[in-house]
CSV table of C-alpha atoms in Angstrom, one decimal:
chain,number,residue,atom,x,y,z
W,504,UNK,CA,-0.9,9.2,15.0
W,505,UNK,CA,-4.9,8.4,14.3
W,506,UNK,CA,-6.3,5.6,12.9
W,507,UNK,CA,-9.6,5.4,11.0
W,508,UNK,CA,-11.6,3.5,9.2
W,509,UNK,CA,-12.4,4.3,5.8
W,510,UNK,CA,-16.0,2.2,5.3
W,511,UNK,CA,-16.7,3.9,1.9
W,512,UNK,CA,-13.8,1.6,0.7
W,513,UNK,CA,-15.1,-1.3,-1.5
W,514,UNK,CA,-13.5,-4.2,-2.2
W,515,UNK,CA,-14.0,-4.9,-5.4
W,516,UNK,CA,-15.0,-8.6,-6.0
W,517,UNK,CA,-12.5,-10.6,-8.1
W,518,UNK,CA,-12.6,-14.6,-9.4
W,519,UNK,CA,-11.6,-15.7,-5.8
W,520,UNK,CA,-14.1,-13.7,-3.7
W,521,UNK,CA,-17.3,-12.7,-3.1
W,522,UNK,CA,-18.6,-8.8,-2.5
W,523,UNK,CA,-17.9,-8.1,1.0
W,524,UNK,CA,-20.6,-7.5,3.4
W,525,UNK,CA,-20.9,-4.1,5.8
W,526,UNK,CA,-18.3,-6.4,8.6
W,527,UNK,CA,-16.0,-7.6,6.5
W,528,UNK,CA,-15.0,-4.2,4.5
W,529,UNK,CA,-11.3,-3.1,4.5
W,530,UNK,CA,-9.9,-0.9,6.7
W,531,UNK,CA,-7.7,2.4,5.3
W,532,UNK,CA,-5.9,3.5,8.5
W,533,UNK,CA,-3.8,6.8,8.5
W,534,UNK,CA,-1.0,5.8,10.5
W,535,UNK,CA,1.1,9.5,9.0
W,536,UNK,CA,-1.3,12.4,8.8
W,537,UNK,CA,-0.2,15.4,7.2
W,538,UNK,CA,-0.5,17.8,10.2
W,539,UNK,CA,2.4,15.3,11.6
W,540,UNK,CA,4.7,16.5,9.1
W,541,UNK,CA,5.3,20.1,6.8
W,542,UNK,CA,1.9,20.3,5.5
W,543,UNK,CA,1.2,22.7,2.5
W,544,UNK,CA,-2.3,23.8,2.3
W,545,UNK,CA,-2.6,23.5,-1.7
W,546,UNK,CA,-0.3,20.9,-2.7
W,547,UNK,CA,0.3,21.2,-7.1
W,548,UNK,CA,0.0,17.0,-7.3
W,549,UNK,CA,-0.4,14.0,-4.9
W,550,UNK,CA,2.1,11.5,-5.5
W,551,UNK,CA,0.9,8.0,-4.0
W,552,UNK,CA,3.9,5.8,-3.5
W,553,UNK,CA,2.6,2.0,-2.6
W,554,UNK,CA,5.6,0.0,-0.5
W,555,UNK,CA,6.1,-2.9,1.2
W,556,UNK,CA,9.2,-4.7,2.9
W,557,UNK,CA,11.2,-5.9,0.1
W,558,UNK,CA,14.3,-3.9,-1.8
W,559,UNK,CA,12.4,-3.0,-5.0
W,560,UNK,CA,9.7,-0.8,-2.7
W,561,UNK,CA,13.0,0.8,-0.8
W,562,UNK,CA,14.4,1.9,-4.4
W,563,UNK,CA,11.4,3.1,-5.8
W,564,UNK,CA,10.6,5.2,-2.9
W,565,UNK,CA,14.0,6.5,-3.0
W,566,UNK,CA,13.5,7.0,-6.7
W,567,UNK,CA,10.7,8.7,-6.5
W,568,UNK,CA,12.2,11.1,-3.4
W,569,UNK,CA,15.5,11.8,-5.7
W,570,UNK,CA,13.8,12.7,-9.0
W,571,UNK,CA,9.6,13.2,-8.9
W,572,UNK,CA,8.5,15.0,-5.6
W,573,UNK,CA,8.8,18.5,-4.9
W,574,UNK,CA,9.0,18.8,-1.6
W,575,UNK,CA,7.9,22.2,-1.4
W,576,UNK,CA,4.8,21.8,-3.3
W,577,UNK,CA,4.0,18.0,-3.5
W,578,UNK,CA,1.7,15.9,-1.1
W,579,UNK,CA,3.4,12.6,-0.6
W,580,UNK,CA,0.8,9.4,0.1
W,581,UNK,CA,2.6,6.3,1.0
W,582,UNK,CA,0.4,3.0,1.0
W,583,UNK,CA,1.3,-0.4,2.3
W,584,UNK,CA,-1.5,-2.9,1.6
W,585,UNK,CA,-1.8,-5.8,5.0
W,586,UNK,CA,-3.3,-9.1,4.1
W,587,UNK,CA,-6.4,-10.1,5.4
W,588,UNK,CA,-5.8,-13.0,8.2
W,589,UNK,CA,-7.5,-16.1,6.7
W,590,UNK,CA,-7.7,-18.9,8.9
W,591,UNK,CA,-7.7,-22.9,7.9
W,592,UNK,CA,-10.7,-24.5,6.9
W,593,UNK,CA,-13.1,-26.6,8.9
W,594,UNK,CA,-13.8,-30.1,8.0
W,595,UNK,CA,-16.8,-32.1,9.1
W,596,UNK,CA,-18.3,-31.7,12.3
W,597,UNK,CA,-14.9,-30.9,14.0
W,598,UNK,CA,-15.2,-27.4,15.3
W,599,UNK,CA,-11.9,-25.2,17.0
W,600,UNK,CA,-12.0,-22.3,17.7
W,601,UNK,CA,-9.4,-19.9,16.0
W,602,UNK,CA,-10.8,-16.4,16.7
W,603,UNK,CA,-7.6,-15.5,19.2
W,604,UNK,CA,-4.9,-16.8,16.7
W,605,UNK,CA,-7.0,-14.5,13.7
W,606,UNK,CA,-6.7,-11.5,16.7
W,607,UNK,CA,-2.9,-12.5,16.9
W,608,UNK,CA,-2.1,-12.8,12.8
W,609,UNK,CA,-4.4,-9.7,12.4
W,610,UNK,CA,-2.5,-7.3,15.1
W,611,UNK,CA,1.0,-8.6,14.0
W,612,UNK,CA,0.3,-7.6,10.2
W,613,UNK,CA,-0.9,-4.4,11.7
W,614,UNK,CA,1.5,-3.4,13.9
W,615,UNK,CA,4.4,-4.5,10.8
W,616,UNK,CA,2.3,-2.1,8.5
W,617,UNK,CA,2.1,0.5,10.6
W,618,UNK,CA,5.8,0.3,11.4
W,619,UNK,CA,6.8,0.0,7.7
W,620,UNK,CA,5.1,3.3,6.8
W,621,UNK,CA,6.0,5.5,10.2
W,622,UNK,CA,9.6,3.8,8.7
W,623,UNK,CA,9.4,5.5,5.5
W,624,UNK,CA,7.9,8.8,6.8
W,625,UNK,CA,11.1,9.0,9.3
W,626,UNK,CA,13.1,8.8,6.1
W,627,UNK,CA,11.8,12.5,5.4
W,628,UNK,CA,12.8,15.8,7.0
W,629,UNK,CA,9.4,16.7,8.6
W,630,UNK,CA,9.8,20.3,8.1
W,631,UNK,CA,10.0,19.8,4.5
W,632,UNK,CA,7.5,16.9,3.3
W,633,UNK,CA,4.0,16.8,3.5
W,634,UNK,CA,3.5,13.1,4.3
W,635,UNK,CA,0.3,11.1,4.8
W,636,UNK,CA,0.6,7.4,5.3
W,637,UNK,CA,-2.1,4.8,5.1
W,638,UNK,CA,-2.3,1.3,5.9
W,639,UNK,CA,-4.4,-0.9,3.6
W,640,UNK,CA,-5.9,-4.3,4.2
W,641,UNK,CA,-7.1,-7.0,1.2
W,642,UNK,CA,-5.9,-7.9,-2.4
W,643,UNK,CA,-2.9,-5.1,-3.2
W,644,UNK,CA,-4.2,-4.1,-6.7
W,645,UNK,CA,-7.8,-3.4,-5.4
W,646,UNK,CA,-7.0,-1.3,-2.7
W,647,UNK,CA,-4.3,0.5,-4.1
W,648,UNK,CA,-6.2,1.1,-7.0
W,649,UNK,CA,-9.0,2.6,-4.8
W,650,UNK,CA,-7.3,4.6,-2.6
W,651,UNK,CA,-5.2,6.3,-5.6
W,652,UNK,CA,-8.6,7.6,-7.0
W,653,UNK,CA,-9.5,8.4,-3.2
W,654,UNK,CA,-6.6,10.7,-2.6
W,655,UNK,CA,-6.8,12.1,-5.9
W,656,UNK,CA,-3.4,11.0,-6.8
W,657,UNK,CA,-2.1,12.3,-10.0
W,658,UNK,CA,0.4,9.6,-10.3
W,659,UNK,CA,1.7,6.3,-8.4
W,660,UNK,CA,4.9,4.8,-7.9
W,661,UNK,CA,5.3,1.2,-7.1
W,662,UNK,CA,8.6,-1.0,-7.3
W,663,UNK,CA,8.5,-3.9,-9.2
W,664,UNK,CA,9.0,-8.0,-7.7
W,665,UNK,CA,10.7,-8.4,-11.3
W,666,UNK,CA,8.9,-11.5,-12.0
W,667,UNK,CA,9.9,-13.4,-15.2
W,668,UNK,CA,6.9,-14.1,-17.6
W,669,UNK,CA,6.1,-17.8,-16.2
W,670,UNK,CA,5.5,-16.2,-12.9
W,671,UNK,CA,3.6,-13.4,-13.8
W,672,UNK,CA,1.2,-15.3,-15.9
W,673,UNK,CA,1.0,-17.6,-13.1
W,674,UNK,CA,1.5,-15.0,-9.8
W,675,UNK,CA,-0.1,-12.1,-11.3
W,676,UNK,CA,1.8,-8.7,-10.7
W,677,UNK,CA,0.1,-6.1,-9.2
W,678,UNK,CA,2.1,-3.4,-10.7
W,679,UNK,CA,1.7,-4.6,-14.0
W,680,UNK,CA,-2.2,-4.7,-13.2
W,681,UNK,CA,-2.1,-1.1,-11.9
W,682,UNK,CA,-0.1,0.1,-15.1
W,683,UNK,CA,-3.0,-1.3,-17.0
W,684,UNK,CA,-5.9,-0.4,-14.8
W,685,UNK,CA,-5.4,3.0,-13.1
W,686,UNK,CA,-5.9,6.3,-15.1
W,687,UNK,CA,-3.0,8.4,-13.8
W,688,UNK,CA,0.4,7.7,-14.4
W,689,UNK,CA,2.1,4.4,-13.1
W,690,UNK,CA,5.9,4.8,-12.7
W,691,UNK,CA,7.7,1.9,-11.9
W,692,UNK,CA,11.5,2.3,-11.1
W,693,UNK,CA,13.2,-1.1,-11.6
W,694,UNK,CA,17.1,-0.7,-11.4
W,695,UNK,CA,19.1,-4.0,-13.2
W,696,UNK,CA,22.0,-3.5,-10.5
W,697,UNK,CA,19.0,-4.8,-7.7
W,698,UNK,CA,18.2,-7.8,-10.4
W,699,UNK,CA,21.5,-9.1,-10.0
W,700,UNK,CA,21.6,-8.5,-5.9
W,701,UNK,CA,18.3,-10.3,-5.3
């Protein structure tokens, strides 16, 4: 399993940061590559399903697997977006040096990335799926929403937090921001039986 680094990826500048410079841009590891797994040479649509660790990524994926992809025809991209390591801010002339705790935070989150989407790839029969997994690093909706038009995804499934209205005015939701930004298709499977569970 490869990993490269994507440095066409932007990261789009929001309220809370500034443009990136050549260093600090995102990294878009494939940690699943399609020769891996079943790969058909012409797939009809790419299906980009974004996960992450918690039970409303598990059922949409699972969702998605039982009723949208094809398995014969379809090319299925899993993304899991990593945050960036931030470290705590220096004050006055006090100066410590955190570089090897950044190394440590940065490796942990991507060695659980990686993990989370080899995870869902297992999931599959290889001989049947054509699976490409890539690991993401930054703010979840600008990355995702990149790397959707990347692949050339003709839709995206994402599971929703299920976030009451306080909190998503507050929190933001990044599938309700992908819903209104992307231009394919955004499916979010959100069963009322996991509501109750979680």
């Amino acid at each position: 399993m490869s990993a490269t680094i994507d440095q066409t990826a932007p990261t789009v500048p929001t309220a809370t940061t500034s443009p990136t410079t050549t260093a600090e841009k995102n990294l878009h590891e494939d940690v699943v590559s399609p020769h891996e797994t079943h790969s058909t040479s012409n797939p009809t649509r790419v299906i980009a399903i974004a996960v992450d660790a918690s039970k409303y990524s598990e059922y949409a994926f699972d969702w998605a697997i039982n009723n949208l992809v094809r398995a014969e025809t379809d090319q299925l991209v899993i993304l899991n977006v990593r945050p960036t390591a931030t470290l705590p801010a220096v004050y006055g002339a006090l100066y410590i040096d955190f570089s090897k705790e950044f190394e440590k935070i940065e490796a942990a989150n991507k060695a659980e990335s990686h993990d989370l989407l080899r995870a869902y790839a297992n999931k599959l029969p290889h001989h049947k799926y054509n699976v490409r997994g890539v690991a993401l690093r930054g703010d979840p909706r600008d990355e995702i929403a990149y790397k959707v038009e990347d692949v050339h995804a003709d839709m995206l499934v994402i599971g929703s937090r299920g976030l009451g209205a306080f909190k998503k005015t507050f929190l933001g939701s990044v599938s309700d921001y992908l819903v209104h930004h992307l231009k394919v298709p955004v499916i979010v499977p959100r069963p009322s039986e996991l509501d109750k569970a979680i």
